mmCIF file of C-alpha atoms in Angstrom:
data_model
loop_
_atom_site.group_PDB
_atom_site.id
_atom_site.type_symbol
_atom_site.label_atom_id
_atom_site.label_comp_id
_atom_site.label_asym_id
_atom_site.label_seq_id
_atom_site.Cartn_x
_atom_site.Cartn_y
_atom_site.Cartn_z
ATOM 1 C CA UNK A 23 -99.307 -7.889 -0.375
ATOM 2 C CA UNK A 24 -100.807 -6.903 2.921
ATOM 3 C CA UNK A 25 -101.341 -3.516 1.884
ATOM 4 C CA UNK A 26 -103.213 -5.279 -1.581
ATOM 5 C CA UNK A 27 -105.288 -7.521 1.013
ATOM 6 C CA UNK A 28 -106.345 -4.491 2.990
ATOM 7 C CA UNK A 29 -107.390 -2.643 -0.085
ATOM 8 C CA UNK A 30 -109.560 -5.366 -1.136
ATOM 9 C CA UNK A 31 -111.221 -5.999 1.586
ATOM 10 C CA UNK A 32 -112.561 -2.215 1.661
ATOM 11 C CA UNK A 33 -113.324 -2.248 -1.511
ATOM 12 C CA UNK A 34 -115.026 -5.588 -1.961
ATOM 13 C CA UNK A 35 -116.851 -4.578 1.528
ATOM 14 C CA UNK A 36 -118.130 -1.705 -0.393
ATOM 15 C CA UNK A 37 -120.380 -3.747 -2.778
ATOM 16 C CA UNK A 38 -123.746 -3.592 -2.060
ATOM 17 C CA UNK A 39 -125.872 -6.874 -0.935
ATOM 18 C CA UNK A 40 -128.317 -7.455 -3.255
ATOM 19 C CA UNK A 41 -131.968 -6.343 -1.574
ATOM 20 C CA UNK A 42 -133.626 -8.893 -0.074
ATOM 21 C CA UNK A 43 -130.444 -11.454 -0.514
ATOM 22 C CA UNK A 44 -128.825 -13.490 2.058
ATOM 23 C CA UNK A 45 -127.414 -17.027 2.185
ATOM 24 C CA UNK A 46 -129.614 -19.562 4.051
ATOM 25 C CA UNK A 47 -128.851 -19.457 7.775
ATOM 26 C CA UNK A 48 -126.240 -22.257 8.460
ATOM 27 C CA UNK A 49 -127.424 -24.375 11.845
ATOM 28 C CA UNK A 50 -124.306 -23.395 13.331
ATOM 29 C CA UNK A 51 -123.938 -19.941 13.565
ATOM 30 C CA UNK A 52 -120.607 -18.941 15.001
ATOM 31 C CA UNK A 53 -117.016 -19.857 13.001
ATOM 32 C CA UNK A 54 -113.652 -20.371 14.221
ATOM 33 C CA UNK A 55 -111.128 -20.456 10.627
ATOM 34 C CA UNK A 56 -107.664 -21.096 11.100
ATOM 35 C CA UNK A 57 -105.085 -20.188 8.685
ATOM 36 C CA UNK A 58 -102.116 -22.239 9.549
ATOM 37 C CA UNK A 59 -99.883 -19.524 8.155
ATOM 38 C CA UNK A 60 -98.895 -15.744 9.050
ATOM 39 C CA UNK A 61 -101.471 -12.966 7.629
ATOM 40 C CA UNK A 62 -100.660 -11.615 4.048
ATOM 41 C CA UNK A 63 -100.352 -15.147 2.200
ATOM 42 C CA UNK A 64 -103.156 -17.009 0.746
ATOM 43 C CA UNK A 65 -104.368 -18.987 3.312
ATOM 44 C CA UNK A 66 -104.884 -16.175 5.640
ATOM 45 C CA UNK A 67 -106.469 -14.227 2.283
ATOM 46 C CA UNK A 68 -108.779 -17.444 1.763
ATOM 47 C CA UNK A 69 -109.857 -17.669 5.692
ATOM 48 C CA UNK A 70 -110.683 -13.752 5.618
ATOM 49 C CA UNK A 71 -112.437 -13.968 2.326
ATOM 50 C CA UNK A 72 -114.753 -16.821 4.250
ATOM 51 C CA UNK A 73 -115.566 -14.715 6.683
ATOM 52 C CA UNK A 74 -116.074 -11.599 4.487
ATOM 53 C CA UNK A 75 -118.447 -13.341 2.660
ATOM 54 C CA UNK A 76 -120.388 -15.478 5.235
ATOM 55 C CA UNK A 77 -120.877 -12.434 7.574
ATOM 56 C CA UNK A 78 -122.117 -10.093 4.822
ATOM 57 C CA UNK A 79 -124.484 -12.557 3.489
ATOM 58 C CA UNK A 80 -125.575 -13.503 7.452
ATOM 59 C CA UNK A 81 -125.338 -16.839 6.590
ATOM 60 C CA UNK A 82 -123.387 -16.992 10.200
ATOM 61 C CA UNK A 83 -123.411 -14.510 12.710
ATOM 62 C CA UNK A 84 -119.657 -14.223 13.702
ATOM 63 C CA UNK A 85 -116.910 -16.030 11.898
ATOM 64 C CA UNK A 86 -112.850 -15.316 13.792
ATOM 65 C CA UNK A 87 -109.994 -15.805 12.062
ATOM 66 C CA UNK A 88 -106.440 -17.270 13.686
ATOM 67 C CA UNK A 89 -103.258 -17.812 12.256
ATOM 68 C CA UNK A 90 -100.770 -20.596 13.466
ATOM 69 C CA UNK A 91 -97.743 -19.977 11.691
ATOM 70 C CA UNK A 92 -94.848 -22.596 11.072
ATOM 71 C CA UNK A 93 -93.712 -25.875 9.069
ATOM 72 C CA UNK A 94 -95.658 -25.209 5.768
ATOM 73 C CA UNK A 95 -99.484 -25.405 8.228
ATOM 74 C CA UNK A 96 -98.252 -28.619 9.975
ATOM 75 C CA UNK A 97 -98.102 -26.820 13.215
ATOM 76 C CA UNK A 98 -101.330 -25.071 12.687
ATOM 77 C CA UNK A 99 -102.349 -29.238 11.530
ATOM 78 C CA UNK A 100 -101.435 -30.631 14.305
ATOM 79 C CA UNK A 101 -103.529 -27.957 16.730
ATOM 80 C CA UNK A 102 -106.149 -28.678 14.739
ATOM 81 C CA UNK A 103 -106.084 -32.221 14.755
ATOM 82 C CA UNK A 104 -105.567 -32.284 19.156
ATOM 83 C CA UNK A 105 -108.127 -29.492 19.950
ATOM 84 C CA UNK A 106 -110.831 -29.578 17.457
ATOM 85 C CA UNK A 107 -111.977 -33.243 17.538
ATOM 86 C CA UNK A 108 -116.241 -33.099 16.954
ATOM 87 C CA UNK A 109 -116.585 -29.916 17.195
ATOM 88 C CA UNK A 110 -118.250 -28.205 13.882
ATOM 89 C CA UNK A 111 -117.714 -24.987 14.732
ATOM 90 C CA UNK A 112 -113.786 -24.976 13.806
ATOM 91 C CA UNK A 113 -112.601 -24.661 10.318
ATOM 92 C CA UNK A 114 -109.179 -25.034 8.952
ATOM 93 C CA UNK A 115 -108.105 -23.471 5.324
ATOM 94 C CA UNK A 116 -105.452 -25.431 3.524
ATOM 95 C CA UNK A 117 -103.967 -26.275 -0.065
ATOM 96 C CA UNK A 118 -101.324 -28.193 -1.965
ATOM 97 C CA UNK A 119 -98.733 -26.238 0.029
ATOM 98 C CA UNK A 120 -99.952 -28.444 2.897
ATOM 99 C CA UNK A 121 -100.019 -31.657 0.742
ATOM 100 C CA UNK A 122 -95.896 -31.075 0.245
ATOM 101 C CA UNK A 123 -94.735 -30.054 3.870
ATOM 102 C CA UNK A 124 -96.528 -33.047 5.352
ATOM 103 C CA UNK A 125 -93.903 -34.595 3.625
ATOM 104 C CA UNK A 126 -90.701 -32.599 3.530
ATOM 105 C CA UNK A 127 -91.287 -31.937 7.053
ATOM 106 C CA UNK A 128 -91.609 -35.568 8.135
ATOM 107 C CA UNK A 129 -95.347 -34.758 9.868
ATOM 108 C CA UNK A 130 -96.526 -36.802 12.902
ATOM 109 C CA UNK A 131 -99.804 -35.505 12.044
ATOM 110 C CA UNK A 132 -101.419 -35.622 8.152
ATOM 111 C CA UNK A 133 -104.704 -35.009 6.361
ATOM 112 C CA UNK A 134 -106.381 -38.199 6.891
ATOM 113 C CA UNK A 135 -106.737 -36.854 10.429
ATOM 114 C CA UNK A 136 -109.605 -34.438 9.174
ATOM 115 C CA UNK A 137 -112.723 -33.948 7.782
ATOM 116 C CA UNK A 138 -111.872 -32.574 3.745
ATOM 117 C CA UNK A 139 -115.511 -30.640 3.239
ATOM 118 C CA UNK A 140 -114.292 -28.388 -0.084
ATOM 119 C CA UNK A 141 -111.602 -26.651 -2.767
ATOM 120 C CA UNK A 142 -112.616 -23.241 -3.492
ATOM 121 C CA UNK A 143 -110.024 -22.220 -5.025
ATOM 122 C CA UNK A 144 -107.208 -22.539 -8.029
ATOM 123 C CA UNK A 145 -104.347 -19.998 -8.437
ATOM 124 C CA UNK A 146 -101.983 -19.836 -10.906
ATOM 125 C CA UNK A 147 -98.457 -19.429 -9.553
ATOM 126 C CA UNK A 148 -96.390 -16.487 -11.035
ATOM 127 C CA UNK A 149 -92.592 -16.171 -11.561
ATOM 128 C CA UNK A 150 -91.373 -12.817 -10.774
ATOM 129 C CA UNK A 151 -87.927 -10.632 -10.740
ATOM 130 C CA UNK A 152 -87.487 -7.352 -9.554
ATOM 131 C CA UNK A 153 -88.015 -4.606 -11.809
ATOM 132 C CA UNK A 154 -84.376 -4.058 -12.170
ATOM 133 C CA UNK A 155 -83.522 -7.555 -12.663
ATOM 134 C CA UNK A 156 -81.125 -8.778 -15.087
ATOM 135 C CA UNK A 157 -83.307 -11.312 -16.383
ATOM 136 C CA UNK A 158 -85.724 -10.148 -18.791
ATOM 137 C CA UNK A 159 -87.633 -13.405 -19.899
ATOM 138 C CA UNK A 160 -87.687 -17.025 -18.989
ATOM 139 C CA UNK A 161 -84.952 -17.763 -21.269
ATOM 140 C CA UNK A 162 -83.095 -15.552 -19.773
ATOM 141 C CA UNK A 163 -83.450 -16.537 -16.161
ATOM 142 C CA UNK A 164 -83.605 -20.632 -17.146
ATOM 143 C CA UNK A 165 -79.660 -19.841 -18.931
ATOM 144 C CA UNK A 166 -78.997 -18.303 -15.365
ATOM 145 C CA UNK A 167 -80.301 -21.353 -13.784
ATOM 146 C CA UNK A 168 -78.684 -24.150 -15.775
ATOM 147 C CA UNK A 169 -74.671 -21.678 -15.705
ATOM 148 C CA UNK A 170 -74.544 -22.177 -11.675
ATOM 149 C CA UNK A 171 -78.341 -23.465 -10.348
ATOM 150 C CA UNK A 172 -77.035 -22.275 -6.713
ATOM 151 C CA UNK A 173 -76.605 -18.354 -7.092
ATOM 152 C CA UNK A 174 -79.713 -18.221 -8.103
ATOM 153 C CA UNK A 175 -82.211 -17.813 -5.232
ATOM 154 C CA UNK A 176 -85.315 -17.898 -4.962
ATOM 155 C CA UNK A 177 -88.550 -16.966 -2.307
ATOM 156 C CA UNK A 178 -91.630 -18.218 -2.051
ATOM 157 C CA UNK A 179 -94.091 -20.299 0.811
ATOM 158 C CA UNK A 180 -93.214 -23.104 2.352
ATOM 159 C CA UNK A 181 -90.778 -25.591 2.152
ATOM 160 C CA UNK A 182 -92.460 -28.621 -0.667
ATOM 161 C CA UNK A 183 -95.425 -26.180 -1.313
ATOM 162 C CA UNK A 184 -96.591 -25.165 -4.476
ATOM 163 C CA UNK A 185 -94.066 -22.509 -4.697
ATOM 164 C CA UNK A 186 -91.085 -25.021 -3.919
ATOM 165 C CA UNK A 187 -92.525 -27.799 -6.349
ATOM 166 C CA UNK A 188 -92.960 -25.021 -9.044
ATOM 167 C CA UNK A 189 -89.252 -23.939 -8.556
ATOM 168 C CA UNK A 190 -87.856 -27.144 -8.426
ATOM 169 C CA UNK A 191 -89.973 -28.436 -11.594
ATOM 170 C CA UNK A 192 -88.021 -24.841 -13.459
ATOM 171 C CA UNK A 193 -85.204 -25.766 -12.263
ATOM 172 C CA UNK A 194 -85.376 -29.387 -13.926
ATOM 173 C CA UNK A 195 -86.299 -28.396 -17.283
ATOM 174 C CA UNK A 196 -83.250 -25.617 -17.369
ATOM 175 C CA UNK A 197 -81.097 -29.006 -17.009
ATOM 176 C CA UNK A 198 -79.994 -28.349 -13.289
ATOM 177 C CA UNK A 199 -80.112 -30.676 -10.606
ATOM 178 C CA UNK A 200 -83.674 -29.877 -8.909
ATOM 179 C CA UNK A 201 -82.388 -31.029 -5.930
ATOM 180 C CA UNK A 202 -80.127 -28.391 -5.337
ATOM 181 C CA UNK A 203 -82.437 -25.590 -6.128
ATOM 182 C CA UNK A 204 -81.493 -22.580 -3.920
ATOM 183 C CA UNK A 205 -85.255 -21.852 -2.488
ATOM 184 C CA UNK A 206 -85.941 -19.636 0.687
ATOM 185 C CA UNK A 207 -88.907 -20.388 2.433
ATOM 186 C CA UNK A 208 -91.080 -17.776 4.113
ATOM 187 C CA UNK A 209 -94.100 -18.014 5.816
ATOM 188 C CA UNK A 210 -95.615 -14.754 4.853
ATOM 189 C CA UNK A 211 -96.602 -13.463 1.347
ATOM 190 C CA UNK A 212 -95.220 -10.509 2.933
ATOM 191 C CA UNK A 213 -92.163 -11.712 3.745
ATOM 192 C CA UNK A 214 -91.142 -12.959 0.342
ATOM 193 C CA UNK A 215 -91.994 -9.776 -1.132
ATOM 194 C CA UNK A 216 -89.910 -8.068 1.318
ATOM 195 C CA UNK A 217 -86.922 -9.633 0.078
ATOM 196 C CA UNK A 218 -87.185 -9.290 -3.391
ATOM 197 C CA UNK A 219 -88.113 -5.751 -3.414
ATOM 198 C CA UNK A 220 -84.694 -5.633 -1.087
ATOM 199 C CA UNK A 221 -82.706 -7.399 -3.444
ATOM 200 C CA UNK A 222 -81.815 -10.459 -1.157
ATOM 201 C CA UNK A 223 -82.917 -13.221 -3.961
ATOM 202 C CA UNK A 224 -83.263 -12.970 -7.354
ATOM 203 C CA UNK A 225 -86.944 -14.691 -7.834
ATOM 204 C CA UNK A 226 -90.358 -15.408 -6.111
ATOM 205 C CA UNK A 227 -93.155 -17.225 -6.599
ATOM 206 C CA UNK A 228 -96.787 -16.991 -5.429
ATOM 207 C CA UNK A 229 -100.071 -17.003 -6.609
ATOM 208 C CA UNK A 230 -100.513 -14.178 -9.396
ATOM 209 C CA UNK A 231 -103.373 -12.063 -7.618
ATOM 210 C CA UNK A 232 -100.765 -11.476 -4.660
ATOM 211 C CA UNK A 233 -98.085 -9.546 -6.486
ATOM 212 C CA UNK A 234 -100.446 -8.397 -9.358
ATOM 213 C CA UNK A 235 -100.287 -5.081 -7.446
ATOM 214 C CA UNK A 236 -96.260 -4.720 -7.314
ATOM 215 C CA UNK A 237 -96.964 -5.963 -11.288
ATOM 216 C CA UNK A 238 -98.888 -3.550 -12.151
ATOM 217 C CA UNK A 239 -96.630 -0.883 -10.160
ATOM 218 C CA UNK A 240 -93.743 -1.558 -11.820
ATOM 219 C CA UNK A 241 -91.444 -3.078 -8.912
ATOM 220 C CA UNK A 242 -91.765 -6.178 -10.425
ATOM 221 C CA UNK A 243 -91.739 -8.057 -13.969
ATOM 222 C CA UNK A 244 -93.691 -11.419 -14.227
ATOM 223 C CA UNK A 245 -91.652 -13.831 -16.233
ATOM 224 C CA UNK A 246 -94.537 -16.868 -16.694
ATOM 225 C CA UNK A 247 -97.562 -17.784 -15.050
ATOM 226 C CA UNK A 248 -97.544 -21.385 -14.315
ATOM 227 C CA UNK A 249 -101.092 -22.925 -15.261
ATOM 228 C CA UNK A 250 -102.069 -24.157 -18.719
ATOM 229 C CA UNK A 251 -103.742 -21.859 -20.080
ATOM 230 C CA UNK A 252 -103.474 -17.739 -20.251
ATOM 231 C CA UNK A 253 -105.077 -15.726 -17.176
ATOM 232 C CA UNK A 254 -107.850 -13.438 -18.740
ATOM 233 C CA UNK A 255 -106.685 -10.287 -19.251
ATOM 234 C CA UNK A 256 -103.263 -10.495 -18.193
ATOM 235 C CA UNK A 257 -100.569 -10.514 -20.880
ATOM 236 C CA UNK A 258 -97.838 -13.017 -19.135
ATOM 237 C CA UNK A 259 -97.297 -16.159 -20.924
ATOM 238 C CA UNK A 260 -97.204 -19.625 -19.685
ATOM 239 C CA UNK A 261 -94.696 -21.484 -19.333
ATOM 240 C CA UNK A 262 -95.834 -24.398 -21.579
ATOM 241 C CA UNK A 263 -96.409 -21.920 -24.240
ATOM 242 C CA UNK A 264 -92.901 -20.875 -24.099
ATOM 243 C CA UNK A 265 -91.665 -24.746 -24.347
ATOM 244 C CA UNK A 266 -91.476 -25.567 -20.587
ATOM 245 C CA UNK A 267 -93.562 -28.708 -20.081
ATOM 246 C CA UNK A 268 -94.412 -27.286 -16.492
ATOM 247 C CA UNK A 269 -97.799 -26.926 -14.771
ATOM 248 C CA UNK A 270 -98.739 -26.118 -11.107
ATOM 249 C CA UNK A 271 -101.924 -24.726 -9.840
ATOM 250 C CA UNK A 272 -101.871 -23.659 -6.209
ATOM 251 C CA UNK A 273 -105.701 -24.709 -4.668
ATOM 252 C CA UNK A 274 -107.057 -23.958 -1.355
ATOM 253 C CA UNK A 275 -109.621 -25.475 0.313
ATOM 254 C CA UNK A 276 -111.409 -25.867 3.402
ATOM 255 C CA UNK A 277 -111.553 -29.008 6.258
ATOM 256 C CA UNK A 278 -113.397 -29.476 9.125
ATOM 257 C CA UNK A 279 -112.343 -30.958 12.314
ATOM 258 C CA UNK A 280 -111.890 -34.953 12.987
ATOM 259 C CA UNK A 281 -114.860 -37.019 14.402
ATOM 260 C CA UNK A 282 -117.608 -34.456 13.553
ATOM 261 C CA UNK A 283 -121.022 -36.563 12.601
ATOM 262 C CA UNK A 284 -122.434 -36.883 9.070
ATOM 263 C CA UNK A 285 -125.076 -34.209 9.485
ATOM 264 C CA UNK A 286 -122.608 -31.849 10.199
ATOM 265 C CA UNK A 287 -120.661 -32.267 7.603
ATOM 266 C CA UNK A 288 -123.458 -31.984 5.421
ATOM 267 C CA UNK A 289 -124.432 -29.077 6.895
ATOM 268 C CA UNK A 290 -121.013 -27.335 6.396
ATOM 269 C CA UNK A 291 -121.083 -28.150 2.887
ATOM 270 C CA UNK A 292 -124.339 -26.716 2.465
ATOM 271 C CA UNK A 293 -122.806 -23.756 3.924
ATOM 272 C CA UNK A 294 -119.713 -23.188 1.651
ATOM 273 C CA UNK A 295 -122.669 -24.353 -2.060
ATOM 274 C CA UNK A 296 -124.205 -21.133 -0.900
ATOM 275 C CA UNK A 297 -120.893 -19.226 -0.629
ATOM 276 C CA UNK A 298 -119.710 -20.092 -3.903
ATOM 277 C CA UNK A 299 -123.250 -19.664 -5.224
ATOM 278 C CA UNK A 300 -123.202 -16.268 -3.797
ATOM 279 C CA UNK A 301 -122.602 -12.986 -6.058
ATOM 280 C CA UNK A 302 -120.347 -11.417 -3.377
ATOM 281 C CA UNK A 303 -117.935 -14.341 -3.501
ATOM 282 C CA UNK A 304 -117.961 -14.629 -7.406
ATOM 283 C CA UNK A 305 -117.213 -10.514 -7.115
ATOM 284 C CA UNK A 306 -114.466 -11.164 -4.731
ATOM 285 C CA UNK A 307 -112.747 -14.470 -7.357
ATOM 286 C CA UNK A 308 -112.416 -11.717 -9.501
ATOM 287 C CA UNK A 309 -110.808 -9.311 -7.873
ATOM 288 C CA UNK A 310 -108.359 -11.665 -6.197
ATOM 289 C CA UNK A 311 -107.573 -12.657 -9.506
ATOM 290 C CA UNK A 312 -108.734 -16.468 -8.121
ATOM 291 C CA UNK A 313 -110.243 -19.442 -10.386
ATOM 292 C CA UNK A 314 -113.456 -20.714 -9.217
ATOM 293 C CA UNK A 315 -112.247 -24.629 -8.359
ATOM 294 C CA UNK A 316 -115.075 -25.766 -6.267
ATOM 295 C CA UNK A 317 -115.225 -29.676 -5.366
ATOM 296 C CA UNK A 318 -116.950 -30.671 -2.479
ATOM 297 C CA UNK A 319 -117.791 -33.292 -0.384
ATOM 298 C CA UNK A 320 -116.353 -37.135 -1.538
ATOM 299 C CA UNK A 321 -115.479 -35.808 -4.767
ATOM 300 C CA UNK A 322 -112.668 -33.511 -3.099
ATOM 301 C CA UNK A 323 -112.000 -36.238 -0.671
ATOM 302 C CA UNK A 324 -111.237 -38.485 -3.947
ATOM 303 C CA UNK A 325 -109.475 -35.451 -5.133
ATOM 304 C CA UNK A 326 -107.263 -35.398 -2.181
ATOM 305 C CA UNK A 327 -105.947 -39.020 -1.957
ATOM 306 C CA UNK A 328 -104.950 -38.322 -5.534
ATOM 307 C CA UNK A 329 -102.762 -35.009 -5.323
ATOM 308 C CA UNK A 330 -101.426 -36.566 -2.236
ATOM 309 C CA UNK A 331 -99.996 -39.305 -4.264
ATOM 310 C CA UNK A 332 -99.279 -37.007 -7.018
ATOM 311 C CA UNK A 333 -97.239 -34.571 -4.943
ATOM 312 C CA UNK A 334 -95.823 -37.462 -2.705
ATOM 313 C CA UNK A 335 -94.158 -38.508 -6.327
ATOM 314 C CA UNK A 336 -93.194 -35.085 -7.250
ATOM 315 C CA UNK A 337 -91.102 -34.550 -4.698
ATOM 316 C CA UNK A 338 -89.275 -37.626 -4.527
ATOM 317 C CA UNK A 339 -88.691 -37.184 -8.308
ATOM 318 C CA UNK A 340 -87.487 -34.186 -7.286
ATOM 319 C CA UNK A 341 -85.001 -34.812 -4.123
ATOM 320 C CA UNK A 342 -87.412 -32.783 -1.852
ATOM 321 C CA UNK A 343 -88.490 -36.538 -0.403
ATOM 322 C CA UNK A 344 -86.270 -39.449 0.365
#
């Protein structure tokens, strides 16, 4: 997935600005993103693709990228949250991974604590095997499931995530008890492709653009893709399709830091209409294999309370959350 990332990013740098184009210049003009994750996983791909996009168009002159790794982004959270305070300059990405582990992970810190400015994104999770895999199709690996729900192992982000409540969703429709659901968290993309492609579990999940290259390479076999309707040109089913009344959609978004002023906010969200608006960020959805799931401003923030109590309920459905 690295490797993919890399690749992208030289060849989506390679497309040419149209002449004369440029976002309008942002009143703050340098960035700090953090991705509260390790590089080669989505919210690291997200807070490069900002920057990508924002410095090419000059709608900022320098954007920097860190990652805070540890307790699905609740570390990276709670930095945020003590060292950012009214400053407009700092940016954190997030998603629904974040939503879960706030949770799961008992947080002293959650999401109330910032400023929610947009969702950019929507990706579609993917179930995958190794190539070499016994399991050929979801029936296949859901009979595996429901004959001993333990040896079956599987990788994906972090613990209560999108990749966690996906799992655990699968694993209660193949009429196991979701709270046992053997799931290995890792906090790289990398990571959990790592130990499929050695053979240490026997599934992962993730969004579909970040193993579309081992896909399409043969090293692994999707299964289902997780969102309720088909991905354009890609011939995986969904799982609702194939009778499993299961839907997940990972989305990332973007905060800002506690206490900044109104006009700063609106500022900031100025900044990320034009990014969206942009032709180089539409170019780059595409070949990330990411749905355009803009909501900004109160709408997200509306948004927000709602998957919060969504999730919150998942997961105690679930076991994940006493």
């Amino acid at each position: 997935m690295t490797t993919r990332r890399v690749f992208l990013a030289a060849g989506i740098a390679a497309l040419s600005i149209s002449p004369g184009f440029a976002l309008a210049q942002s009143p703050i003009q340098e960035l700090k993103i953090m991705a509260p994750a390790g590089p080669g996983g989505g919210w690291d791909g997200a807070a490069r693709s900002i920057q990508q996009v924002l410095t090419e168009t000059k709608a900022v002159r320098s954007v920097q990228v860190n990652n805070v790794t540890g307790a699905g982004g609740t570390i990276g959270l709670a930095q945020f949250i003590n060292n950012a305070k009214g400053d407009p300059s700092q940016l954190m990405v997030n998603g629904i991974t974040m939503v879960g582990a706030i949770l799961t992970n008992k947080s002293p810190v959650n999401l109330d604590q910032v400023t929610p400015l947009a969702r950019l994104t929507g990706d579609p999770l993917v179930i995958v095997v190794p190539a070499e895999s016994p399991h050929k199709t979801v029936k296949d690996f859901v009979a595996a499931i429901k004959a001993d729900v333990a040896r079956v192992t599987w990788a994906g982000g972090s613990a209560g995530g999108a990749d966690h409540i996906l799992a655990a969703l699968v694993t209660k429709v193949a009429g196991a008890d979701a709270g046992k659901v053997n799931y290995v968290a890792f906090s790289g993309g990398g990571e959990a492709l790592a130990a499929m492609l050695g053979g240490r579990v026997t599934a992962g999940v993730s969004g579909y653009g970040e193993f579309e290259g081992q896909i399409k390479a043969g090293k692994l076999r999707a299964l289902a893709i997780s969102s309720g309707k088909r991905l354009e040109g890609v011939d995986v089913p969904t799982l609702k399709e194939l009778g499993y009344d299961v839907e997940v959609v990972n989305w990332r978004a973007v905060m800002a830091a506690p206490g900044i002023a109104a006009d700063q906010k609106a500022q900031l969200i100025k900044l990320f209409d034009g990014l969206v608006a942009s032709g180089e960020w539409k170019a780059l959805l595409k070949a990330r294999g990411w749905d355009d799931y803009y909501l900004a401003g109160e709408p997200f923030a509306a948004f927000l309370k709602e998957e919060q109590v969504r999730v919150g309920d998942i997961l105690r459905a679930i076991g994940l959350v006493k």
